Coordinates of C-alpha atoms and ligand atoms in Angstrom, one line a residue:
Chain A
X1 CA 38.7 -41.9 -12.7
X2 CA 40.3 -43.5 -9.9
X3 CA 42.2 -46.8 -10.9
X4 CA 41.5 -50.3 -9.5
X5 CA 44.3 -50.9 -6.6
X6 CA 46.3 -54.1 -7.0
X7 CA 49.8 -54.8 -6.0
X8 CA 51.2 -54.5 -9.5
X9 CA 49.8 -51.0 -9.9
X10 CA 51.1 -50.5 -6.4
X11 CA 54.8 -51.9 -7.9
X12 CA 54.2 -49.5 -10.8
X13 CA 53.3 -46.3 -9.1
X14 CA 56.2 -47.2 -7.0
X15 CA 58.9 -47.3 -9.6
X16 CA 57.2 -43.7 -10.4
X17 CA 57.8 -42.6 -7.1
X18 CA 53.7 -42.5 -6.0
X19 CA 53.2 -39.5 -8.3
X20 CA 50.5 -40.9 -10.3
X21 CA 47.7 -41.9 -7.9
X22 CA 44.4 -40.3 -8.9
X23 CA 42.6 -39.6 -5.7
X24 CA 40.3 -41.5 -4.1
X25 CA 37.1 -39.8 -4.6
X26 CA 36.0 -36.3 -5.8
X27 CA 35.0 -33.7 -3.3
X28 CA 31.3 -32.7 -5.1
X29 CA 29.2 -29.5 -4.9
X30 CA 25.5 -30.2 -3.8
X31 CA 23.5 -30.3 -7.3
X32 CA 19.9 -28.4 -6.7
X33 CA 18.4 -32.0 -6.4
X34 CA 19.4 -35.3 -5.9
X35 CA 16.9 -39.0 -6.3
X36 CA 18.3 -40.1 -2.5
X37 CA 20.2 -37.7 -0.2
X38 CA 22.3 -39.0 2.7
X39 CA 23.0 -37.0 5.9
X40 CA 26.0 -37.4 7.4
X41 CA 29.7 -38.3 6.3
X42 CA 30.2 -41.2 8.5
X43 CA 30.3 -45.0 7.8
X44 CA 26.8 -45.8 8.1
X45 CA 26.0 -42.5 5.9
X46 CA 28.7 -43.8 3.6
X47 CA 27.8 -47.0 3.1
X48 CA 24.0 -46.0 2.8
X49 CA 25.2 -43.7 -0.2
X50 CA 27.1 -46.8 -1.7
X51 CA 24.2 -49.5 -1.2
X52 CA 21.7 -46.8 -2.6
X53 CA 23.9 -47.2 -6.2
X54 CA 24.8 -50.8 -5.8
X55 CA 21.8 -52.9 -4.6
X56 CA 19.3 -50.4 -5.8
X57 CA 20.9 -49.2 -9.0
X58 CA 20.2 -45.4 -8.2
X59 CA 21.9 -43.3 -10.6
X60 CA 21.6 -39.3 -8.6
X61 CA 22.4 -39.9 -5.1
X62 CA 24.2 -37.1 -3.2
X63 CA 25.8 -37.1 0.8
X64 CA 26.4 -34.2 2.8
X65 CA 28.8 -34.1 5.6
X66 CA 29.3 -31.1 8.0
X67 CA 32.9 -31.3 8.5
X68 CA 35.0 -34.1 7.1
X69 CA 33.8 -38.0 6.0
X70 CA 35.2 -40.3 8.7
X71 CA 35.7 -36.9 10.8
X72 CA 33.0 -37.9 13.5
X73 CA 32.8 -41.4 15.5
X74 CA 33.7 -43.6 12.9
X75 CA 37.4 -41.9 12.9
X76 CA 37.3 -42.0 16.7
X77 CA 36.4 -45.2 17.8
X78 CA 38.4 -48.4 19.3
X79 CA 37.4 -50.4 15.7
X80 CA 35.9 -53.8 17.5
X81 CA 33.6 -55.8 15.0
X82 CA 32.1 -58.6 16.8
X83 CA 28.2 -60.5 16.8
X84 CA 28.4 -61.6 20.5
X85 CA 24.8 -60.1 21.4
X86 CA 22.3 -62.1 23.0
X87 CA 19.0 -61.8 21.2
X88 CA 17.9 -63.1 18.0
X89 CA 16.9 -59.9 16.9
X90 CA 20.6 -58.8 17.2
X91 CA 22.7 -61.3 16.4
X92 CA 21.1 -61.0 12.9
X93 CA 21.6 -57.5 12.5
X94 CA 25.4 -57.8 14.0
X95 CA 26.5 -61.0 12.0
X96 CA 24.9 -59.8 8.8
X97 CA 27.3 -57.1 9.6
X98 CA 30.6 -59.1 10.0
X99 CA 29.6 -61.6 7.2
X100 CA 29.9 -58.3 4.7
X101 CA 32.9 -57.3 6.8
X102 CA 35.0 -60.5 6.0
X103 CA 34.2 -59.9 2.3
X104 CA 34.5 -55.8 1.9
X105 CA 38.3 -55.4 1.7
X106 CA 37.5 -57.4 -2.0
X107 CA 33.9 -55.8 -2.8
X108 CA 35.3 -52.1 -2.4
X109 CA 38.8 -52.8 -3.5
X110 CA 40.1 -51.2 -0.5
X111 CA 42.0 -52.9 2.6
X112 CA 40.2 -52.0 5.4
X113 CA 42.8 -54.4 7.0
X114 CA 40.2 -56.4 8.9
X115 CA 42.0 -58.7 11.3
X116 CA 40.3 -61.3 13.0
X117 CA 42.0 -62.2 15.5
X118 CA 39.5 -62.9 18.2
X119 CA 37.7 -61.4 21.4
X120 CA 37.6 -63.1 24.8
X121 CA 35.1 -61.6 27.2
X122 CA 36.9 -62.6 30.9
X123 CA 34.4 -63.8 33.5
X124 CA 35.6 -63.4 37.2
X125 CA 33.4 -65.9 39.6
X126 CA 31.5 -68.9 39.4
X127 CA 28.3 -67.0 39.2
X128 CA 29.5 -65.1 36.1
X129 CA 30.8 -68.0 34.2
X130 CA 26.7 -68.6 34.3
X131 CA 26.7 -65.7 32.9
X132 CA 28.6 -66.3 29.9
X133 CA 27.5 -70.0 29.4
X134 CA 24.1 -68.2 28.9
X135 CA 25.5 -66.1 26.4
X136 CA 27.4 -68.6 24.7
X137 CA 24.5 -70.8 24.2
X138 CA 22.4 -68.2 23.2
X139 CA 24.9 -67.3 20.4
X140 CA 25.1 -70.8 19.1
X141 CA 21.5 -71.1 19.0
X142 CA 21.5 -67.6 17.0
X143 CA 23.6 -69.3 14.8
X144 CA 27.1 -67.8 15.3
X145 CA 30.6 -69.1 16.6
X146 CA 31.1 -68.4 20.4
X147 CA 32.8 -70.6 22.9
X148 CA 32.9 -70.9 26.5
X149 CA 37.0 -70.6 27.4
X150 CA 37.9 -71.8 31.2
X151 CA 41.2 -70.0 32.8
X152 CA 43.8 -71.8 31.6
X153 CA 41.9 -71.0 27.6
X154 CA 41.7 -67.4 28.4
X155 CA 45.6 -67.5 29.7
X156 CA 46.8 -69.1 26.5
X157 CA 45.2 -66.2 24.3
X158 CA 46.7 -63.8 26.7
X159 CA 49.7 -64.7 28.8
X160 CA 50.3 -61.3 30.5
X161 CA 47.4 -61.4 32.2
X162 CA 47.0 -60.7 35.7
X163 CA 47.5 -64.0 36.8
X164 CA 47.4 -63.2 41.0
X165 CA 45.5 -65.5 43.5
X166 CA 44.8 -61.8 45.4
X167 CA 43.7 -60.1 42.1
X168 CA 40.7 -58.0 42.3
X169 CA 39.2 -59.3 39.3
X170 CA 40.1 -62.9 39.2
X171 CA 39.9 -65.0 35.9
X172 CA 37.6 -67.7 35.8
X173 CA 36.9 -67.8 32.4
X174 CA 35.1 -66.5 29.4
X175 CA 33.5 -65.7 26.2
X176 CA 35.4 -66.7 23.1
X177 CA 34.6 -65.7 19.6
X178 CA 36.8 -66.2 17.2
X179 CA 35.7 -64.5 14.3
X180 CA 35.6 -61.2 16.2
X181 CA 38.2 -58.8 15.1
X182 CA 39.2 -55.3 14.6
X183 CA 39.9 -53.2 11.1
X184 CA 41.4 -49.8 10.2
X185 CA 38.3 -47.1 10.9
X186 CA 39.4 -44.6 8.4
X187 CA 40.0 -47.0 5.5
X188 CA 36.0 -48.2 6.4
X189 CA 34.5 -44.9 5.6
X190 CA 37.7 -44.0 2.9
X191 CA 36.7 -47.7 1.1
X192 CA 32.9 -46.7 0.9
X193 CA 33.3 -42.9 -0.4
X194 CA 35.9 -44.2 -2.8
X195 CA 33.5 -47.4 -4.0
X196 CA 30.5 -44.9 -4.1
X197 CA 31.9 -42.3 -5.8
X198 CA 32.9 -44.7 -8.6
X199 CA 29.2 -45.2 -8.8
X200 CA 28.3 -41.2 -9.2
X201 CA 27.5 -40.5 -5.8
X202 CA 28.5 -37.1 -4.8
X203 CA 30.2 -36.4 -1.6
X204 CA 29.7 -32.9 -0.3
X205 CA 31.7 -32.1 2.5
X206 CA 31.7 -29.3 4.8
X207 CA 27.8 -28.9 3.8
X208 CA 25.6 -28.7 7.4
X209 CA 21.8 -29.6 7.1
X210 CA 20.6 -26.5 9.0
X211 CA 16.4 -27.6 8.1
X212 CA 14.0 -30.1 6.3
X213 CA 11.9 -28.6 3.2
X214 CA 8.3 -30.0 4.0
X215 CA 6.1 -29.6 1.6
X216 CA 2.5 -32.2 1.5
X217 CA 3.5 -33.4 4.7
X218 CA 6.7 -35.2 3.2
X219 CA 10.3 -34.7 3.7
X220 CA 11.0 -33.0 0.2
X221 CA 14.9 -32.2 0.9
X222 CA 17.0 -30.4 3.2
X223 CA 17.9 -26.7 4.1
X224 CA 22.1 -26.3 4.2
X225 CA 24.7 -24.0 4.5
X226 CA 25.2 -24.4 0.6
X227 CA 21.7 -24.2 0.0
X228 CA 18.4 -26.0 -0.6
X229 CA 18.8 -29.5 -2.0
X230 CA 15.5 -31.3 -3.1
X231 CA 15.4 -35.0 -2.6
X232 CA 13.0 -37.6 -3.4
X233 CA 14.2 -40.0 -0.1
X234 CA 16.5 -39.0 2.4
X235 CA 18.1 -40.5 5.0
X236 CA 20.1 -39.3 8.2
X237 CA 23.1 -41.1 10.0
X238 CA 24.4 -38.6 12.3
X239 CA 24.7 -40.8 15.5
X240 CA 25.5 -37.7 18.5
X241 CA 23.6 -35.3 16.5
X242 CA 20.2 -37.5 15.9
X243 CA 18.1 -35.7 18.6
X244 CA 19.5 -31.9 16.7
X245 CA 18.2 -33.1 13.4
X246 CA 15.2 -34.6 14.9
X247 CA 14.5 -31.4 16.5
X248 CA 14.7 -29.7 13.6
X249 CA 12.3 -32.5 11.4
X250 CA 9.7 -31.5 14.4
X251 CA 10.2 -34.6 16.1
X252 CA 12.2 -36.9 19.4
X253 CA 14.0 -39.5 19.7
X254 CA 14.4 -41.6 22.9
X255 CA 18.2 -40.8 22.4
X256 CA 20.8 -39.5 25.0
X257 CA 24.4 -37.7 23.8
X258 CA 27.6 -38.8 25.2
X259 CA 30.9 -38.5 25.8
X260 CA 32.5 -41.7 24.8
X261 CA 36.0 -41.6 25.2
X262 CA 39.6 -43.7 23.9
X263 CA 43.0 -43.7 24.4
X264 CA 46.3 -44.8 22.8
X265 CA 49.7 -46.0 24.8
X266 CA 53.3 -45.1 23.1
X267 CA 54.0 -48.1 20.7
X268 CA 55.1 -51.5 22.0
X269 CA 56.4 -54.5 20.5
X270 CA 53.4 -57.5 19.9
X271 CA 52.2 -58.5 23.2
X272 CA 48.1 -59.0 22.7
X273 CA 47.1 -60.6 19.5
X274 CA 43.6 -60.4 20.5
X275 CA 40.8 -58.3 21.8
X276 CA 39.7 -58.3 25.7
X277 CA 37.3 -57.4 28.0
X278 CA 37.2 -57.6 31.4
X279 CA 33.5 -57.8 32.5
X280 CA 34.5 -56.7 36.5
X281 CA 36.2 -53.3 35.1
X282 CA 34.5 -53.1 31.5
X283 CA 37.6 -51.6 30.1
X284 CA 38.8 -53.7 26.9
X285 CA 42.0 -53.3 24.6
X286 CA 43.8 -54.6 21.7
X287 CA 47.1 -53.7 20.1
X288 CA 47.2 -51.8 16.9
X289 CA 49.3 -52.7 13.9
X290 CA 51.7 -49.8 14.8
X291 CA 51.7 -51.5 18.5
X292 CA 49.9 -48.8 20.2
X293 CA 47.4 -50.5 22.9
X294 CA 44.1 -48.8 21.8
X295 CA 42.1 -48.8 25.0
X296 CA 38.3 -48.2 25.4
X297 CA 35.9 -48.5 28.6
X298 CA 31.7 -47.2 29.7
X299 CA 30.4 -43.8 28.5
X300 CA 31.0 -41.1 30.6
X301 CA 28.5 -39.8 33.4
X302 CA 27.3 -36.8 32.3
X303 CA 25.0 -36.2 29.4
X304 CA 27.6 -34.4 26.8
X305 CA 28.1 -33.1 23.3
X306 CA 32.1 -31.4 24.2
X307 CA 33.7 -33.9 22.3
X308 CA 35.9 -34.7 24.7
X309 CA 36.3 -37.4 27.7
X310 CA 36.3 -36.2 31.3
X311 CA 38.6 -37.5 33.5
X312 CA 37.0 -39.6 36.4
X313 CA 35.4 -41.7 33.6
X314 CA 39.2 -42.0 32.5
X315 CA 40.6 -42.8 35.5
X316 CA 38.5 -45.8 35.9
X317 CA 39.1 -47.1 32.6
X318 CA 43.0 -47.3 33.1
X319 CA 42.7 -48.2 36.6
X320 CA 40.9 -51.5 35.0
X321 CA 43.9 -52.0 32.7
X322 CA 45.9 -51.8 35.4
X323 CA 44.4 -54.6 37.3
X324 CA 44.3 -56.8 33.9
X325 CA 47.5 -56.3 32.9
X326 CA 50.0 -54.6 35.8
X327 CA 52.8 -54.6 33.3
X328 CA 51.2 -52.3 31.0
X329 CA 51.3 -49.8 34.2
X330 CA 55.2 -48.6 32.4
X331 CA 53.7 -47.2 29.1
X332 CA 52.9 -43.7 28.5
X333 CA 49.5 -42.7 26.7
X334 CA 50.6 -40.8 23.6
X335 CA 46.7 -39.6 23.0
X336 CA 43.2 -39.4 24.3
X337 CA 40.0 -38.2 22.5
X338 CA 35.9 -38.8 22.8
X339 CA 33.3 -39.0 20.2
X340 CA 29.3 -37.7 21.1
X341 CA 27.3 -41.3 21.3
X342 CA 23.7 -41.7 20.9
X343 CA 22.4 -44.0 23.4
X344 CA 19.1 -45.8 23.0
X345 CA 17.5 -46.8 26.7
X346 CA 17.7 -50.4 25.2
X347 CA 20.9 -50.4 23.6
X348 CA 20.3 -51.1 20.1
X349 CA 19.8 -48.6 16.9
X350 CA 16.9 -47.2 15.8
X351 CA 16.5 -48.0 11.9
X352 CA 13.7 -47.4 9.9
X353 CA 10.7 -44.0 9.1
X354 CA 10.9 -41.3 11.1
X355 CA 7.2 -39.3 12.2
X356 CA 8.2 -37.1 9.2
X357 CA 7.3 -39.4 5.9
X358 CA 10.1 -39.2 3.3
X359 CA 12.8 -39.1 6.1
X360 CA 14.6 -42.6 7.1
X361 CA 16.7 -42.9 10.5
X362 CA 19.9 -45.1 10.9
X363 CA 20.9 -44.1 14.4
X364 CA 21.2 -44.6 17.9
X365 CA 24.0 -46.9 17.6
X366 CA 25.6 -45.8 21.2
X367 CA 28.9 -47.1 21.7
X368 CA 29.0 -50.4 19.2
X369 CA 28.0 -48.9 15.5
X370 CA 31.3 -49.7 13.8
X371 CA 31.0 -53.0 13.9
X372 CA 27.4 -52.8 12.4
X373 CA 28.2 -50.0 9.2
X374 CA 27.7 -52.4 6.8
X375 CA 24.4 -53.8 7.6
X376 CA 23.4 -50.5 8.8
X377 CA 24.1 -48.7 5.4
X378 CA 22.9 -51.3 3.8
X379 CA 19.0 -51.5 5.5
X380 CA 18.7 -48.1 5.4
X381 CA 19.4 -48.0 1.8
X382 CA 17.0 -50.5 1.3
X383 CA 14.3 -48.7 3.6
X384 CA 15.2 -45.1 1.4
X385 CA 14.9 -47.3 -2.2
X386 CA 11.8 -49.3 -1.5
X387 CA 9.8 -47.5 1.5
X388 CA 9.9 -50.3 3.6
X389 CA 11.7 -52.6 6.2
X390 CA 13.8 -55.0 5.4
X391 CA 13.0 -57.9 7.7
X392 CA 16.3 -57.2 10.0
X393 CA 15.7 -54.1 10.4
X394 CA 12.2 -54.6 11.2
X395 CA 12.5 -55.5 15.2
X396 CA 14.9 -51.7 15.1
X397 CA 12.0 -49.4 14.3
X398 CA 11.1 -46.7 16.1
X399 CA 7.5 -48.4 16.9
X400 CA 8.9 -50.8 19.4
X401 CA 9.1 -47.9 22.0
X402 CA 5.2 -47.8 22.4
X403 CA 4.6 -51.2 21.8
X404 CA 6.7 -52.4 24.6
X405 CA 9.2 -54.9 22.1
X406 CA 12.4 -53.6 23.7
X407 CA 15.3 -56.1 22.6
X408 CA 17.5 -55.0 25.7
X409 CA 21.0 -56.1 24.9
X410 CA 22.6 -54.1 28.0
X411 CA 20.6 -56.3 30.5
X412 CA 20.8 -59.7 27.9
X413 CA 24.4 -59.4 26.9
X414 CA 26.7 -58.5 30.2
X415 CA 28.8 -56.9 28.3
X416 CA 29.7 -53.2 27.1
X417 CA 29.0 -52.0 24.1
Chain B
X1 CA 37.6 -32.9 37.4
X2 CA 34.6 -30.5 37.4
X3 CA 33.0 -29.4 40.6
X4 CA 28.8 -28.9 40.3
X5 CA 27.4 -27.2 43.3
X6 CA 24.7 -29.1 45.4
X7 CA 22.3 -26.5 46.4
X8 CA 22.5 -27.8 50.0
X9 CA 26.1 -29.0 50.3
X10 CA 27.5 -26.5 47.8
X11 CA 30.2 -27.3 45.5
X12 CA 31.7 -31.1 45.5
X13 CA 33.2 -33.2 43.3
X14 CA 31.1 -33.8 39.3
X15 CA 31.4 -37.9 40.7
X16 CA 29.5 -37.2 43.8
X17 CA 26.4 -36.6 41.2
X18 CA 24.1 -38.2 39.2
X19 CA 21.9 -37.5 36.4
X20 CA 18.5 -37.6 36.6
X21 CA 16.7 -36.7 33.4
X22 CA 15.4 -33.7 31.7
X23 CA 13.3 -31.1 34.1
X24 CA 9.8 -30.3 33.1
X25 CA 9.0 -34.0 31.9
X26 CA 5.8 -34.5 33.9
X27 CA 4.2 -37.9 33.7
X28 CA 0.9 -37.7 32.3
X29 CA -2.4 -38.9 33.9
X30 CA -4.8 -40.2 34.8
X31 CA -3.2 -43.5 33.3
X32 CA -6.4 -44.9 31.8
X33 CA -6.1 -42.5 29.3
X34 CA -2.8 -42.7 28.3
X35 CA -1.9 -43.9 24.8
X36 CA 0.8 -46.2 24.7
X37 CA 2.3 -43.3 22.3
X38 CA 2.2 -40.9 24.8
X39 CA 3.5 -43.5 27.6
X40 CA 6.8 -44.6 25.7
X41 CA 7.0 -40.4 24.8
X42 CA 7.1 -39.6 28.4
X43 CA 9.4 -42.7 29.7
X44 CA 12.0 -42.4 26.4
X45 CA 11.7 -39.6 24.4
X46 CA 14.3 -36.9 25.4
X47 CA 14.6 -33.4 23.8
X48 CA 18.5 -33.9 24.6
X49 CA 19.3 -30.4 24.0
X50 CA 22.7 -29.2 22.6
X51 CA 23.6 -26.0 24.3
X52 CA 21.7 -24.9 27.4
X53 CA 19.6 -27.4 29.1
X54 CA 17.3 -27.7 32.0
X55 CA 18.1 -31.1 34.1
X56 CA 17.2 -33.0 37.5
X57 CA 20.0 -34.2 39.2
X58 CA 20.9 -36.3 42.6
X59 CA 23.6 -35.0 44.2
X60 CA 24.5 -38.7 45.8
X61 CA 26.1 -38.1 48.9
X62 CA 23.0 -36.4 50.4
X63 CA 20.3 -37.8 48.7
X64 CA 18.8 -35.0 47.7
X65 CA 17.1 -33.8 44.3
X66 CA 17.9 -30.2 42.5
X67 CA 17.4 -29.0 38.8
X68 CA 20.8 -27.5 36.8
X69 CA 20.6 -25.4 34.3
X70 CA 23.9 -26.1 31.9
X71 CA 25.8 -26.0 28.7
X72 CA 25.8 -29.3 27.3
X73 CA 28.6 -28.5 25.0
X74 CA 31.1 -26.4 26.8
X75 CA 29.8 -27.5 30.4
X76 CA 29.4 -24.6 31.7
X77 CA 26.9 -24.7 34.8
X78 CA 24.6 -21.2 34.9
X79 CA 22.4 -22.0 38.0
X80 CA 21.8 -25.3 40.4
X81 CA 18.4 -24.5 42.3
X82 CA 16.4 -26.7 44.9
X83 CA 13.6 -29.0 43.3
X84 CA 9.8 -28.2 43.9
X85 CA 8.5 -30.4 41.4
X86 CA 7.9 -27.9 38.0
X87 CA 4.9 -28.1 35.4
X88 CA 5.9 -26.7 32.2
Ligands
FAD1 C1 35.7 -43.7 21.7 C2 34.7 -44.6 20.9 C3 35.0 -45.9 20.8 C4 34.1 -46.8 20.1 N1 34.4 -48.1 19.9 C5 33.7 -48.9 19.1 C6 34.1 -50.2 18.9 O1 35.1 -50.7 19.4 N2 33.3 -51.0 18.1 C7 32.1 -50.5 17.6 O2 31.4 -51.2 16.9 N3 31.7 -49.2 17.8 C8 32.5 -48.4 18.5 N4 32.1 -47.1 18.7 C9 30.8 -46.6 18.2 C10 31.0 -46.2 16.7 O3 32.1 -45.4 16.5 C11 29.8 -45.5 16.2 O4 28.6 -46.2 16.6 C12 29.8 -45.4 14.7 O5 31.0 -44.9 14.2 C13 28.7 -44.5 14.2 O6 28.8 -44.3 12.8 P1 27.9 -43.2 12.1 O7 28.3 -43.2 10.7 O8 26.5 -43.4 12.5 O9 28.4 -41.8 12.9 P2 29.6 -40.8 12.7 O10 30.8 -41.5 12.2 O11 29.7 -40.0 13.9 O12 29.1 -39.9 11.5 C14 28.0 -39.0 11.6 C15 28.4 -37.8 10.7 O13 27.3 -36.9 10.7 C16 27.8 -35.6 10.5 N5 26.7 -34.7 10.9 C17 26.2 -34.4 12.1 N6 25.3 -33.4 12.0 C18 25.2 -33.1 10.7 C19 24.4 -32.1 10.0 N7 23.6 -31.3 10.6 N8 24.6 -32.0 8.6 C20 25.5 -32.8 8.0 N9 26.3 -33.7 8.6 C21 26.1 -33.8 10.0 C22 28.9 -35.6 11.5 O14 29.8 -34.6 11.2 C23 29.5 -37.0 11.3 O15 30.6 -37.0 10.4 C24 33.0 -46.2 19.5 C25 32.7 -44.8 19.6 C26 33.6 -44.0 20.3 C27 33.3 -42.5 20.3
ZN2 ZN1 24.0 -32.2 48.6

């Protein structure tokens, strides 16, 4: 049984020379049958597995994971957590999402070493500081902080700047929000296993869902490498691979897999304590504890499930950074990588029943679902415990498709995602 | 850089094209009969395939349609033909 982590037991183990940590969680074999089954290792799967035994009190729950947990896009993404979206619908969803992120370092007794420290969304003409002011208002009216910075604002948060009267991109202003942050991926989905675990779930990695067992009509478990495992609710969180495991449930998705791709710069001393985006070049950064600039940008072109970037796509993302911040045109990138995205045509996840009764959907998150795991995990845990919606996740369901209630955050929020 | 070969211009640069959707998604008619089910299946739902797959693309520079047949996973481009307009 893995101990509770406090800075004495981290003085003690120390004076033992770390040789008594238990680890974090145990790496399960699939039983024949499980009350809930989670698919997929990531955070939303995660968290799902940990909300199912802590808000629902369910005693047999069981996650399988093809490769790794955290191995997928939660361990590959650029770690932004913000609720600067545009509609109602989302803001909800998003700031339920950070209002459990400013408390989970506590609730799973696990830093997740979330750091708010800001994002300014840079506006670059007269016309787009409309723009944001629209934004900005509709987020205080949604009921979170945002605040509409001019130039001299944005300069202040971010001195090294490209501060040029002949600049491509000029800045005019933007988007503030302060409680907008970023936290440590790996400890996100590493926090939930080891909270869940310590609640009986059982984490079965390398274990691939290969089929659905159907029996009735109803999802009645899954078909995997290690075998059948029966299931009274199951749920699936595999963001890039949705429209493989919808396939295989008999079923689409209006879902597109892509390349989304990162990339890391040699360590520097502080020089951004906050996170940017430009909205001219779309490329954003902020500067990892280690003092790596961690830099992100738009998918890439070409529909994709080689996890890995192409390089025109990065080409156009550091050619951005270079017309934010010329200076940064000395570093070296140490590392670049891409994680498969499923993007919705609207821009926001699909959460709630699937065509197949018995299965439940968390997906479609596209480029933004870190910043949602949380909530995510958490409504579809609620949707696999009680067979219905909770009422943010209502607006998410598949339904809206055919009845025309899009809630279109690429066109409402300006901003990438 | 990867180089996809327009089947008028030959082979050019992959940022010279553009995606166009997945071949074989005819749009059903006549529209009075069209559930809204079957509308929102034919303007969102994709099979996005993982491994080979059947797709319309632009090739930008000279405007003109073809269909690609392709790996989606190792990229690998098996034919680019002219576009007729297909019924599957
Ligand atoms: C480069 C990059 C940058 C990003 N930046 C941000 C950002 O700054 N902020 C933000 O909010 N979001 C960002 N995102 C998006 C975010 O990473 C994802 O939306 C989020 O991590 C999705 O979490 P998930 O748990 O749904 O998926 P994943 O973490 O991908 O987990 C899905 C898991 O399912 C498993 N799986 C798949 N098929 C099967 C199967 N058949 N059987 C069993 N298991 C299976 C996979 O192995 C994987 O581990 C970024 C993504 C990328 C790639
Ligand atoms: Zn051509």
């Amino acid at each position: 049984m893995p101990s509770t982590y406090s800075a004495f037991q981290l003085f003690k183990e120390g004076l033992k020379g770390h040789t008594g940590w238990a680890p974090a969680w145990q790496d399960a074999d699939p039983k024949p049958s499980y009350d809930a089954l989670v698919i997929g290792g990531g955070g939303h799967g995660l968290a799902t597995a940990y909300y199912l035994a802590r808000n629902h009190g369910l005693k047999r729950v069981g996650l399988v994971e093809k490769g790794w947990i955290g191995g997928g896009n939660t361990g590959r993404n650029t770690t932004v957590i913000r609720s600067n979206y545009f509609y109602p619908e989302s803001v909800a969803l998003y700031d339920f999402a950070l209002k459990l992120y400013e408390g989970l370092s506590r609730e799973l007794n696990y830093n997740i070493m979330f750091s708010q420290r800001g994002i300014a969304v840079v506006a670059h003409s007269e016309l787009e500081m409309e723009m944001a002011a629209r934004i900005t208002n509709a987020m205080q009216i949604n009921g979170t902080d945002a605040e509409l910075l001019n130039r001299k604002q944005v300069l202040e948060r971010a001195p090294l700047l490209n501060q040029n009267d002949d600049a491509r991109f000029p800045i005019f202003g933007g988007i503030w929000q302060g409680r907008a942050g970023v936290a440590r991926h790996d400890a996100v989905a590493w926090g939930y296993a080891r909270a869940a675990d310590k609640l009986g779930v059982d984490i079965i990695q390398n274990c691939e869902v290969t089929g659905f067992l159907v029996e009735n009509g109803r999802c009645s478990g899954v078909e995997t490498t290690r075998g059948e495992i029966r299931a009274g609710t199951t749920g699936m969180a595999v963001a890039g691979n949705s429209s493989v495991l919808s396939a295989m449930a008999g079923f689409e998705l209006p879902v597109r897999s892509f390349a989304l791709q990162a990339m890391v710069t040699e360590p520097v001393k502080p020089c951004l304590d906050t996170v940017l985006l430009y909205m001219g070049t779309g490329t954003y950064l902020s500067q990892s504890d280690k003092g790596e600039l961690v830099i992100g940008g738009g998918l890439d072109r070409i529909p994709s499930y080689g996890q890995r970037g192409n390089p025109p796509l990065q080409e156009e993302i550091l050619s951005g950074l270079l017309e934010m911040f010329p200076a940064f045109g000395q570093l070296k990138l140490l590392r670049q990588w891409a994680g498969i995205v499923d993007v919705v045509p609207d821009s926001s996840p699909v959460i709630g029943p699937t065509p197949l009764p018995g299965l439940y959907i968390n997906g479609g998150w596209g480029t933004g679902g870190f910043k949602a795991i949380p909530a995510g995990g958490w409504l579809l845990a609620h949707l696999m415990a009680n067979e219905e919606h909770h009422e943010i996740s209502r607006p998410f369901d598949l339904d809206r498709f055919a009845r025309g209630r899009l809630i279109d955050e690429a066109a409402g929020a300006a901003i990438a995602h | 850089m990867q180089r996809f070969s327009c089947p008028f211009c030959g082979p050019r640069d992959e940022t010279e094209f553009f995606y166009g959707g997945e071949a074989g998604n005819e749009r059903p008619e006549p529209a009075e009969n069209i559930s809204p089910v079957r509308w929102a299946q034919y303007l969102h739902m994709e099979k996005n395939e993982k491994g080979r797959a059947r797709e319309i693309w632009v090739h930008l520079t000279c405007g003109e349609f073809f269909v690609m047949e392709r790996d989606t996973v190792t990229h690998e481009i098996f034919k680019t033909e002219a576009f007729h307009g297909e019924r599957t």
